[in-house]
mmCIF file of C-alpha atoms in Angstrom:
data_model
loop_
_atom_site.group_PDB
_atom_site.id
_atom_site.type_symbol
_atom_site.label_atom_id
_atom_site.label_comp_id
_atom_site.label_asym_id
_atom_site.label_seq_id
_atom_site.Cartn_x
_atom_site.Cartn_y
_atom_site.Cartn_z
ATOM 1 C CA MET A 1 0.000 0.000 0.000
ATOM 2 C CA THR A 2 1.481 3.325 -1.025
ATOM 3 C CA ALA A 3 0.551 6.809 0.035
ATOM 4 C CA SER A 4 -0.101 9.806 -2.135
ATOM 5 C CA THR A 5 -0.296 13.481 -1.343
ATOM 6 C CA ALA A 6 -3.384 15.674 -1.450
ATOM 7 C CA PRO A 7 -6.273 14.667 -3.725
ATOM 8 C CA ALA A 8 -6.113 16.140 -7.196
ATOM 9 C CA GLY A 9 -6.790 19.835 -7.121
ATOM 10 C CA LYS A 10 -6.500 20.044 -3.337
ATOM 11 C CA GLY A 11 -3.300 21.558 -2.113
ATOM 12 C CA PRO A 12 -2.683 23.468 1.110
ATOM 13 C CA GLY A 13 -4.909 26.507 1.225
ATOM 14 C CA LYS A 14 -6.959 28.795 3.412
ATOM 15 C CA GLY A 15 -10.627 28.078 3.996
ATOM 16 C CA SER A 16 -13.361 30.670 4.012
ATOM 17 C CA HIS A 17 -14.174 29.888 7.658
ATOM 18 C CA ARG A 18 -10.663 30.905 8.711
ATOM 19 C CA GLN A 19 -11.081 34.386 7.279
ATOM 20 C CA SER A 20 -14.143 35.071 9.448
ATOM 21 C CA GLN A 21 -12.538 34.086 12.743
ATOM 22 C CA ALA A 22 -11.083 36.173 15.539
ATOM 23 C CA ASP A 23 -7.438 35.666 16.422
ATOM 24 C CA PRO A 24 -7.021 35.260 20.195
ATOM 25 C CA LEU A 25 -3.229 35.214 19.793
ATOM 26 C CA ALA A 26 -2.984 38.433 17.782
ATOM 27 C CA PRO A 27 -1.324 40.455 20.598
ATOM 28 C CA LEU A 28 1.347 37.761 21.020
ATOM 29 C CA ARG A 29 2.297 37.044 17.422
ATOM 30 C CA ARG A 30 5.859 37.763 16.286
ATOM 31 C CA PRO A 31 7.575 37.363 12.888
ATOM 32 C CA ASP A 32 9.690 34.427 14.081
ATOM 33 C CA ASP A 33 6.746 32.442 15.517
ATOM 34 C CA PRO A 34 6.176 28.829 14.449
ATOM 35 C CA PRO A 35 3.960 28.629 11.367
ATOM 36 C CA TRP A 36 1.244 26.741 13.261
ATOM 37 C CA ASP A 37 -0.433 27.296 16.597
ATOM 38 C CA VAL A 38 -1.489 23.668 17.090
ATOM 39 C CA TYR A 39 -0.470 20.385 15.489
ATOM 40 C CA LEU A 40 -2.286 17.093 15.891
ATOM 41 C CA THR A 41 -2.561 13.714 14.256
ATOM 42 C CA GLY A 42 -4.981 10.797 14.288
ATOM 43 C CA THR A 43 -7.724 9.050 12.355
ATOM 44 C CA VAL A 44 -10.403 10.942 10.441
ATOM 45 C CA PHE A 45 -13.839 9.308 10.275
ATOM 46 C CA LEU A 46 -16.840 10.247 8.243
ATOM 47 C CA ASP A 47 -19.576 10.903 10.797
ATOM 48 C CA ILE A 48 -23.230 10.528 9.839
ATOM 49 C CA ILE A 49 -25.540 11.804 12.566
ATOM 50 C CA PHE A 50 -29.248 10.981 12.803
ATOM 51 C CA THR A 51 -31.222 13.374 14.986
ATOM 52 C CA GLY A 52 -34.815 13.809 16.024
ATOM 53 C CA LEU A 53 -35.267 10.226 17.200
ATOM 54 C CA ASP A 54 -37.889 9.810 19.892
ATOM 55 C CA SER A 55 -36.151 6.795 21.387
ATOM 56 C CA ALA A 56 -33.419 4.272 20.799
ATOM 57 C CA PRO A 57 -33.871 2.023 17.761
ATOM 58 C CA VAL A 58 -35.820 -1.132 18.631
ATOM 59 C CA ARG A 59 -34.841 -4.521 17.268
ATOM 60 C CA GLY A 60 -36.975 -5.635 14.357
ATOM 61 C CA THR A 61 -38.416 -2.170 13.657
ATOM 62 C CA GLU A 62 -37.578 0.744 11.377
ATOM 63 C CA SER A 63 -36.958 4.152 12.926
ATOM 64 C CA TRP A 64 -37.220 7.394 11.000
ATOM 65 C CA ALA A 65 -35.057 10.352 12.025
ATOM 66 C CA ARG A 66 -36.367 13.884 11.585
ATOM 67 C CA GLY A 67 -32.869 15.231 10.927
ATOM 68 C CA MET A 68 -29.520 14.123 9.570
ATOM 69 C CA GLY A 69 -26.068 15.625 9.276
ATOM 70 C CA SER A 70 -22.684 14.560 7.985
ATOM 71 C CA SER A 71 -19.216 15.825 8.841
ATOM 72 C CA PRO A 72 -15.608 14.760 9.364
ATOM 73 C CA GLY A 73 -15.193 13.056 12.741
ATOM 74 C CA GLY A 74 -12.522 11.368 14.838
ATOM 75 C CA VAL A 75 -9.483 13.628 15.182
ATOM 76 C CA ALA A 76 -11.304 16.096 12.907
ATOM 77 C CA ASN A 77 -13.514 17.026 15.870
ATOM 78 C CA MET A 78 -10.515 18.439 17.721
ATOM 79 C CA ALA A 79 -8.959 20.016 14.626
ATOM 80 C CA THR A 80 -12.212 21.762 13.739
ATOM 81 C CA ALA A 81 -12.757 23.018 17.283
ATOM 82 C CA LEU A 82 -9.260 24.527 17.334
ATOM 83 C CA ALA A 83 -9.609 26.145 13.911
ATOM 84 C CA ARG A 84 -12.983 27.693 14.722
ATOM 85 C CA LEU A 85 -11.418 29.385 17.742
ATOM 86 C CA GLY A 86 -8.968 31.114 15.419
ATOM 87 C CA LEU A 87 -5.923 28.906 15.973
ATOM 88 C CA ARG A 88 -3.747 28.063 12.985
ATOM 89 C CA THR A 89 -4.175 24.317 12.954
ATOM 90 C CA SER A 90 -2.168 21.644 11.142
ATOM 91 C CA LEU A 91 -3.405 18.052 10.905
ATOM 92 C CA ALA A 92 -1.544 14.900 9.855
ATOM 93 C CA ALA A 93 -3.975 12.135 8.946
ATOM 94 C CA ALA A 94 -4.527 9.361 6.439
ATOM 95 C CA PHE A 95 -7.570 9.868 4.221
ATOM 96 C CA GLY A 96 -9.465 7.175 2.401
ATOM 97 C CA ASP A 97 -9.211 6.992 -1.368
ATOM 98 C CA ASP A 98 -12.965 7.302 -1.842
ATOM 99 C CA HIS A 99 -15.711 9.921 -2.043
ATOM 100 C CA TYR A 100 -15.954 10.003 1.742
ATOM 101 C CA GLY A 101 -12.243 10.808 1.998
ATOM 102 C CA ASP A 102 -12.542 13.553 -0.620
ATOM 103 C CA TYR A 103 -15.511 15.024 1.228
ATOM 104 C CA CYS A 104 -13.680 15.060 4.585
ATOM 105 C CA TRP A 105 -10.538 16.552 3.015
ATOM 106 C CA ASP A 106 -12.511 19.308 1.326
ATOM 107 C CA ALA A 107 -14.555 20.087 4.455
ATOM 108 C CA LEU A 108 -11.447 20.411 6.621
ATOM 109 C CA GLU A 109 -9.162 22.239 4.229
ATOM 110 C CA HIS A 110 -11.542 24.532 2.407
ATOM 111 C CA GLY A 111 -14.386 24.668 4.924
ATOM 112 C CA GLU A 112 -12.344 25.111 8.102
ATOM 113 C CA GLY A 113 -8.985 26.416 6.859
ATOM 114 C CA ILE A 114 -7.038 23.524 8.413
ATOM 115 C CA ASP A 115 -3.567 22.814 7.013
ATOM 116 C CA LEU A 116 -3.450 19.288 5.593
ATOM 117 C CA SER A 117 0.034 19.424 4.064
ATOM 118 C CA PRO A 118 1.263 16.663 6.466
ATOM 119 C CA SER A 119 -1.741 14.489 5.513
ATOM 120 C CA ARG A 120 -2.064 12.034 2.661
ATOM 121 C CA THR A 121 -4.532 9.970 0.691
ATOM 122 C CA VAL A 122 -3.933 6.208 0.811
ATOM 123 C CA PRO A 123 -4.818 4.419 -2.451
ATOM 124 C CA GLY A 124 -7.259 1.555 -2.004
ATOM 125 C CA TRP A 125 -8.096 2.382 1.621
ATOM 126 C CA HIS A 126 -11.724 3.004 2.547
ATOM 127 C CA SER A 127 -12.625 5.794 4.943
ATOM 128 C CA PRO A 128 -13.780 4.643 8.386
ATOM 129 C CA VAL A 129 -17.390 5.607 9.097
ATOM 130 C CA THR A 130 -19.369 6.201 12.281
ATOM 131 C CA VAL A 131 -23.153 6.455 12.377
ATOM 132 C CA SER A 132 -24.413 8.253 15.478
ATOM 133 C CA MET A 133 -28.011 8.274 16.661
ATOM 134 C CA ALA A 134 -28.872 11.002 19.148
ATOM 135 C CA TYR A 135 -31.940 10.877 21.388
ATOM 136 C CA GLU A 136 -32.909 12.057 24.863
ATOM 137 C CA GLY A 137 -29.516 13.687 25.377
ATOM 138 C CA GLU A 138 -27.751 10.370 24.780
ATOM 139 C CA ARG A 139 -26.123 8.780 21.757
ATOM 140 C CA THR A 140 -25.628 5.372 20.230
ATOM 141 C CA MET A 141 -22.847 4.840 17.710
ATOM 142 C CA VAL A 142 -21.984 2.181 15.164
ATOM 143 C CA SER A 143 -18.593 2.313 13.430
ATOM 144 C CA HIS A 144 -17.002 0.464 10.543
ATOM 145 C CA GLY A 145 -13.475 0.573 9.194
ATOM 146 C CA HIS A 146 -10.845 -1.467 7.409
ATOM 147 C CA GLU A 147 -7.325 -2.107 8.661
ATOM 148 C CA PRO A 148 -5.587 1.279 8.856
ATOM 149 C CA PRO A 149 -2.568 2.054 6.707
ATOM 150 C CA PRO A 150 0.596 0.453 8.103
ATOM 151 C CA GLU A 151 2.442 3.777 8.029
ATOM 152 C CA GLU A 152 2.109 6.174 10.916
ATOM 153 C CA PRO A 153 0.059 9.183 9.849
ATOM 154 C CA ALA A 154 2.413 11.426 11.805
ATOM 155 C CA PRO A 155 5.572 12.496 9.968
ATOM 156 C CA ALA A 156 8.881 11.645 11.623
ATOM 157 C CA CYS A 157 9.524 15.340 12.183
ATOM 158 C CA PRO A 158 6.281 17.171 12.983
ATOM 159 C CA PRO A 159 5.987 20.793 11.817
ATOM 160 C CA ARG A 160 6.936 23.566 14.207
ATOM 161 C CA ALA A 161 3.963 24.590 16.308
ATOM 162 C CA ARG A 162 3.275 26.437 19.529
ATOM 163 C CA ALA A 163 1.315 23.468 20.865
ATOM 164 C CA ALA A 164 0.249 19.939 20.050
ATOM 165 C CA VAL A 165 -2.665 17.848 21.279
ATOM 166 C CA ALA A 166 -1.689 14.221 21.820
ATOM 167 C CA SER A 167 -4.014 11.311 22.506
ATOM 168 C CA LEU A 168 -2.207 9.127 25.034
ATOM 169 C CA ALA A 169 -2.771 5.373 25.152
ATOM 170 C CA PRO A 170 -1.521 2.725 27.630
ATOM 171 C CA GLY A 171 1.674 1.052 26.481
ATOM 172 C CA VAL A 172 1.842 3.051 23.254
ATOM 173 C CA SER A 173 4.603 5.540 22.513
ATOM 174 C CA ALA A 174 4.339 7.928 19.573
ATOM 175 C CA PRO A 175 7.825 9.184 18.628
ATOM 176 C CA TRP A 176 6.489 12.459 17.263
ATOM 177 C CA ILE A 177 5.405 13.568 20.761
ATOM 178 C CA ALA A 178 8.942 13.519 22.197
ATOM 179 C CA GLN A 179 10.225 15.094 18.984
ATOM 180 C CA ALA A 180 7.712 17.926 19.201
ATOM 181 C CA ALA A 181 8.394 18.564 22.890
ATOM 182 C CA SER A 182 12.151 18.669 22.255
ATOM 183 C CA THR A 183 11.674 21.591 19.853
ATOM 184 C CA GLY A 184 9.633 23.641 22.310
ATOM 185 C CA THR A 185 6.119 22.593 21.339
ATOM 186 C CA ARG A 186 3.814 22.573 24.369
ATOM 187 C CA VAL A 187 2.079 19.188 24.448
ATOM 188 C CA PHE A 188 -1.434 18.819 25.871
ATOM 189 C CA GLY A 189 -2.214 15.199 26.668
ATOM 190 C CA ASP A 190 -5.714 13.846 26.264
ATOM 191 C CA VAL A 191 -6.641 10.302 27.270
ATOM 192 C CA GLY A 192 -9.430 7.778 26.850
ATOM 193 C CA TRP A 193 -10.734 4.908 28.926
ATOM 194 C CA ASP A 194 -8.087 2.312 29.841
ATOM 195 C CA ASP A 195 -9.516 -0.922 28.471
ATOM 196 C CA THR A 196 -6.608 -2.853 29.991
ATOM 197 C CA GLY A 197 -7.822 -2.008 33.486
ATOM 198 C CA ALA A 198 -4.277 -1.250 34.649
ATOM 199 C CA TRP A 199 -4.765 2.482 35.172
ATOM 200 C CA ASP A 200 -1.014 2.947 35.545
ATOM 201 C CA LEU A 201 0.410 6.401 34.850
ATOM 202 C CA ALA A 202 3.798 4.807 34.265
ATOM 203 C CA GLY A 203 2.113 2.931 31.437
ATOM 204 C CA LEU A 204 1.581 6.206 29.546
ATOM 205 C CA PRO A 205 5.109 6.522 28.141
ATOM 206 C CA ASP A 206 4.543 9.936 26.542
ATOM 207 C CA LEU A 207 3.077 11.595 29.640
ATOM 208 C CA PRO A 208 6.486 12.995 30.751
ATOM 209 C CA HIS A 209 6.613 15.004 27.514
ATOM 210 C CA CYS A 210 3.297 16.731 28.271
ATOM 211 C CA GLU A 211 2.886 20.155 29.792
ATOM 212 C CA ALA A 212 -0.747 19.465 30.642
ATOM 213 C CA PHE A 213 -2.882 16.369 31.198
ATOM 214 C CA LEU A 214 -6.676 16.609 30.835
ATOM 215 C CA PRO A 215 -8.565 13.479 32.025
ATOM 216 C CA ASN A 216 -12.132 13.399 33.273
ATOM 217 C CA ALA A 217 -12.905 12.855 36.946
ATOM 218 C CA GLU A 218 -13.328 9.077 36.756
ATOM 219 C CA GLU A 219 -10.119 8.637 34.772
ATOM 220 C CA ALA A 220 -8.162 10.922 37.099
ATOM 221 C CA MET A 221 -9.286 9.048 40.230
ATOM 222 C CA ARG A 222 -8.564 5.644 38.726
ATOM 223 C CA TYR A 223 -5.098 6.703 37.581
ATOM 224 C CA THR A 224 -4.165 8.185 40.963
ATOM 225 C CA GLY A 225 -6.207 6.096 43.405
ATOM 226 C CA ALA A 226 -7.562 9.338 44.924
ATOM 227 C CA ASP A 227 -11.040 9.337 46.411
ATOM 228 C CA CYS A 228 -12.080 12.675 44.876
ATOM 229 C CA PRO A 229 -11.253 14.398 41.576
ATOM 230 C CA ARG A 230 -9.675 17.444 43.199
ATOM 231 C CA ALA A 231 -7.236 15.296 45.154
ATOM 232 C CA ALA A 232 -6.564 13.395 41.936
ATOM 233 C CA ALA A 233 -5.679 16.645 40.155
ATOM 234 C CA HIS A 234 -3.100 17.478 42.820
ATOM 235 C CA ALA A 235 -1.669 13.959 42.614
ATOM 236 C CA LEU A 236 -1.324 14.237 38.846
ATOM 237 C CA THR A 237 0.970 17.250 39.181
ATOM 238 C CA GLU A 238 3.675 14.846 40.336
ATOM 239 C CA TYR A 239 3.747 13.694 36.711
ATOM 240 C CA VAL A 240 2.873 16.827 34.693
ATOM 241 C CA PRO A 241 3.164 20.557 35.445
ATOM 242 C CA LEU A 242 -0.533 21.239 34.826
ATOM 243 C CA ALA A 243 -3.467 18.926 35.611
ATOM 244 C CA VAL A 244 -6.999 19.714 34.446
ATOM 245 C CA VAL A 245 -9.836 17.440 35.567
ATOM 246 C CA THR A 246 -13.297 17.794 34.066
ATOM 247 C CA LEU A 247 -16.116 17.267 36.548
ATOM 248 C CA GLY A 248 -19.074 16.852 34.212
ATOM 249 C CA ALA A 249 -22.059 18.856 35.416
ATOM 250 C CA ASP A 250 -19.889 20.312 38.206
ATOM 251 C CA GLY A 251 -17.461 22.064 35.848
ATOM 252 C CA ALA A 252 -13.690 21.629 35.979
ATOM 253 C CA TYR A 253 -10.772 21.876 38.403
ATOM 254 C CA ALA A 254 -7.126 22.616 37.591
ATOM 255 C CA VAL A 255 -3.800 22.742 39.418
ATOM 256 C CA ASP A 256 -0.632 24.392 38.104
ATOM 257 C CA ARG A 257 2.410 22.959 39.890
ATOM 258 C CA ARG A 258 4.714 25.677 38.549
ATOM 259 C CA THR A 259 2.798 28.570 40.087
ATOM 260 C CA GLY A 260 0.923 26.781 42.859
ATOM 261 C CA GLU A 261 -2.285 28.168 41.383
ATOM 262 C CA THR A 262 -5.577 26.259 41.534
ATOM 263 C CA ALA A 263 -8.875 27.114 39.881
ATOM 264 C CA GLU A 264 -12.380 25.709 39.815
ATOM 265 C CA VAL A 265 -15.173 26.906 37.548
ATOM 266 C CA PRO A 266 -18.750 25.564 37.647
ATOM 267 C CA ALA A 267 -20.417 24.270 34.507
ATOM 268 C CA ILE A 268 -22.940 26.319 32.569
ATOM 269 C CA GLU A 269 -26.386 24.769 32.813
ATOM 270 C CA VAL A 270 -27.715 23.966 29.349
ATOM 271 C CA GLU A 271 -30.113 21.554 27.696
ATOM 272 C CA ALA A 272 -27.762 18.942 26.272
ATOM 273 C CA LEU A 273 -28.848 17.436 22.963
ATOM 274 C CA ASP A 274 -25.707 15.488 22.019
ATOM 275 C CA PRO A 275 -22.437 15.188 23.995
ATOM 276 C CA THR A 276 -20.418 14.001 20.961
ATOM 277 C CA GLY A 277 -17.146 15.900 20.744
ATOM 278 C CA ALA A 278 -17.704 17.965 23.896
ATOM 279 C CA GLY A 279 -14.451 16.717 25.426
ATOM 280 C CA ASP A 280 -12.536 17.714 22.293
ATOM 281 C CA VAL A 281 -14.122 21.157 22.338
ATOM 282 C CA PHE A 282 -13.206 21.601 26.012
ATOM 283 C CA VAL A 283 -9.566 20.757 25.294
ATOM 284 C CA ALA A 284 -9.535 23.120 22.303
ATOM 285 C CA GLY A 285 -10.886 25.952 24.411
ATOM 286 C CA PHE A 286 -8.331 25.331 27.139
ATOM 287 C CA VAL A 287 -5.466 25.199 24.620
ATOM 288 C CA ALA A 288 -6.620 28.486 23.072
ATOM 289 C CA GLY A 289 -6.730 30.201 26.450
ATOM 290 C CA THR A 290 -3.358 28.799 27.471
ATOM 291 C CA LEU A 291 -1.633 29.951 24.286
ATOM 292 C CA ALA A 292 -3.244 33.364 24.736
ATOM 293 C CA ASP A 293 -1.705 33.473 28.242
ATOM 294 C CA TRP A 294 -4.983 33.942 30.097
ATOM 295 C CA PRO A 295 -5.327 33.335 33.851
ATOM 296 C CA LEU A 296 -6.042 29.713 34.755
ATOM 297 C CA ALA A 297 -9.633 30.384 35.866
ATOM 298 C CA ASP A 298 -10.410 32.204 32.606
ATOM 299 C CA ARG A 299 -9.049 29.267 30.627
ATOM 300 C CA LEU A 300 -11.306 26.865 32.513
ATOM 301 C CA ALA A 301 -14.320 29.134 32.098
ATOM 302 C CA PHE A 302 -13.717 29.511 28.364
ATOM 303 C CA ALA A 303 -13.204 25.784 27.855
ATOM 304 C CA GLY A 304 -16.386 25.045 29.778
ATOM 305 C CA LEU A 305 -18.321 27.620 27.780
ATOM 306 C CA THR A 306 -17.242 26.222 24.425
ATOM 307 C CA ALA A 307 -18.137 22.703 25.557
ATOM 308 C CA ALA A 308 -21.541 23.903 26.811
ATOM 309 C CA LEU A 309 -22.271 25.541 23.469
ATOM 310 C CA SER A 310 -21.296 22.369 21.625
ATOM 311 C CA VAL A 311 -23.639 19.998 23.478
ATOM 312 C CA GLN A 312 -26.629 22.124 22.482
ATOM 313 C CA GLU A 313 -26.085 21.040 18.881
ATOM 314 C CA PHE A 314 -25.794 17.633 17.243
ATOM 315 C CA GLY A 315 -22.617 15.968 16.035
ATOM 316 C CA GLY A 316 -18.911 16.307 16.774
ATOM 317 C CA SER A 317 -17.220 18.790 14.467
ATOM 318 C CA LEU A 318 -20.653 20.065 13.397
ATOM 319 C CA SER A 319 -21.293 21.454 16.872
ATOM 320 C CA ALA A 320 -17.888 23.013 17.629
ATOM 321 C CA PRO A 321 -18.562 26.721 18.280
ATOM 322 C CA GLY A 322 -16.757 29.628 16.669
ATOM 323 C CA TRP A 323 -16.472 33.227 17.784
ATOM 324 C CA SER A 324 -19.847 34.122 16.291
ATOM 325 C CA GLU A 325 -21.602 31.699 18.646
ATOM 326 C CA ILE A 326 -19.490 32.847 21.586
ATOM 327 C CA ALA A 327 -20.313 36.483 20.830
ATOM 328 C CA ALA A 328 -24.016 35.692 20.475
ATOM 329 C CA TRP A 329 -24.031 33.838 23.820
ATOM 330 C CA TRP A 330 -22.252 36.722 25.561
ATOM 331 C CA ARG A 331 -24.747 39.241 24.185
ATOM 332 C CA LYS A 332 -27.664 37.009 25.163
ATOM 333 C CA VAL A 333 -26.621 36.480 28.804
ATOM 334 C CA GLN A 334 -25.974 40.184 29.229
ATOM 335 C CA SER A 335 -29.528 40.918 28.133
ATOM 336 C CA VAL A 336 -31.159 38.603 30.662
ATOM 337 C CA ALA A 337 -33.008 40.518 33.346
ATOM 338 C CA GLU A 338 -31.674 40.014 36.875
ATOM 339 C CA GLN A 339 -28.618 38.234 35.565
ATOM 340 C CA SER A 340 -26.167 37.216 38.278
ATOM 341 C CA ALA A 341 -23.499 39.861 38.641
ATOM 342 C CA ALA A 342 -21.019 37.198 39.715
ATOM 343 C CA ALA A 343 -21.728 35.179 36.573
ATOM 344 C CA LEU A 344 -21.243 38.199 34.326
ATOM 345 C CA GLU A 345 -18.009 39.025 36.091
ATOM 346 C CA ARG A 346 -16.763 35.436 35.660
ATOM 347 C CA TYR A 347 -17.057 35.770 31.866
ATOM 348 C CA GLY A 348 -16.193 39.448 31.685
ATOM 349 C CA PHE A 349 -12.921 38.636 29.938
ATOM 350 C CA LEU A 350 -14.994 37.943 26.800
ATOM 351 C CA ALA A 351 -15.804 41.634 26.455
ATOM 352 C CA GLY A 352 -12.404 42.353 24.949
ATOM 353 C CA LEU A 353 -12.523 39.350 22.638
ATOM 354 C CA VAL A 354 -15.911 39.485 20.913
ATOM 355 C CA SER A 355 -17.547 42.182 18.870
ATOM 356 C CA GLU A 356 -21.000 42.879 17.463
ATOM 357 C CA GLU A 357 -19.733 42.317 13.914
ATOM 358 C CA ARG A 358 -19.112 38.659 14.751
ATOM 359 C CA VAL A 359 -22.598 38.022 16.103
ATOM 360 C CA ARG A 360 -24.732 35.735 13.974
ATOM 361 C CA PRO A 361 -27.946 33.908 14.899
ATOM 362 C CA TRP A 362 -27.191 31.354 17.587
ATOM 363 C CA PRO A 363 -27.236 28.403 17.723
ATOM 364 C CA LEU A 364 -25.754 28.241 14.231
ATOM 365 C CA ARG A 365 -26.942 25.219 12.226
ATOM 366 C CA ARG A 366 -24.062 23.667 10.323
ATOM 367 C CA ALA A 367 -25.428 20.208 9.534
ATOM 368 C CA VAL A 368 -25.934 19.262 5.901
ATOM 369 C CA PRO A 369 -28.282 16.452 4.928
ATOM 370 C CA THR A 370 -26.039 14.686 2.409
ATOM 371 C CA ILE A 371 -22.361 14.155 1.694
ATOM 372 C CA GLY A 372 -22.508 16.981 -0.814
ATOM 373 C CA PHE A 373 -24.742 18.396 -3.492
ATOM 374 C CA ARG A 374 -23.618 18.439 -7.094
ATOM 375 C CA ARG A 375 -22.333 21.825 -8.193
ATOM 376 C CA SER A 376 -24.248 23.398 -11.024
ATOM 377 C CA ALA A 377 -22.314 24.057 -14.211
#
């Protein structure tokens, strides 16, 4: 199996979505900066999302969904969330040599302005697909995929970037993570459920290369043996400088070993329609705030806000908010009569980041019903 470069007619370029975004790092940019703010790598899925189901599908029956959307998924959820927050994002991934792969490539490069120059199309490889059914605030997913390409999607020498988001896995070492950290890239480690049941931090070989580690409460307590997530966050700082533990409906808690600073921010109460991708959006928001050098509490608040906005929409990358949604939310909460002064103060840092020109109707519907309509001649 051999790999090719970008699909015909699709070279590195800037997407229209990029041009409409705010730049949270504008005050910090210098001529000698790395070309990219964030680099990441992983598997891109085609996500097909059915919405408007009254209940879970029942065996032996046919269920009709009132809505449907399609979008790139997998690592594309994180890449899209980062790009929509105005970060210059570079993604290394293998794309299927089929219409699904072409669709995902086009949506990411031209729709979101994500750099795909480290990515490639693999001849003869079919794109992995996930079908997600959302109902009653829950989701059921079915995935299908062929054996992935034998080559690592990540290049031996990743591009220079301010930060990288790495998905850590027990017993698996990705050489690009150490390489990136050695050149000054700040690595943010994400993690999934440990199917081995070991829950051994020493079994995450790339954790020492991370500046920050962002597990959820259950994962943090299992990895540390602590009896509460806040104690687990403190225990994690023996392994990484910055530990961020998400607490679900209770918000998030973070500890910075370097400064001794701690922060806790409650969650924003919303009606959750679909939690797909919310964790990716939270990480993207926290990375954006960290690179912008915001106070720790502001970073947590911003990450929580972006995640809260995402769960009010369906899908992974479909629901990732941009600055227009953030601006619309900020304007809306300010207009609420008898709004809590403390709540407004907590998110007051947004006042210098959003503007009326960026406000569009919110929530913003991004879902499309099919893989793509034919273009008229």
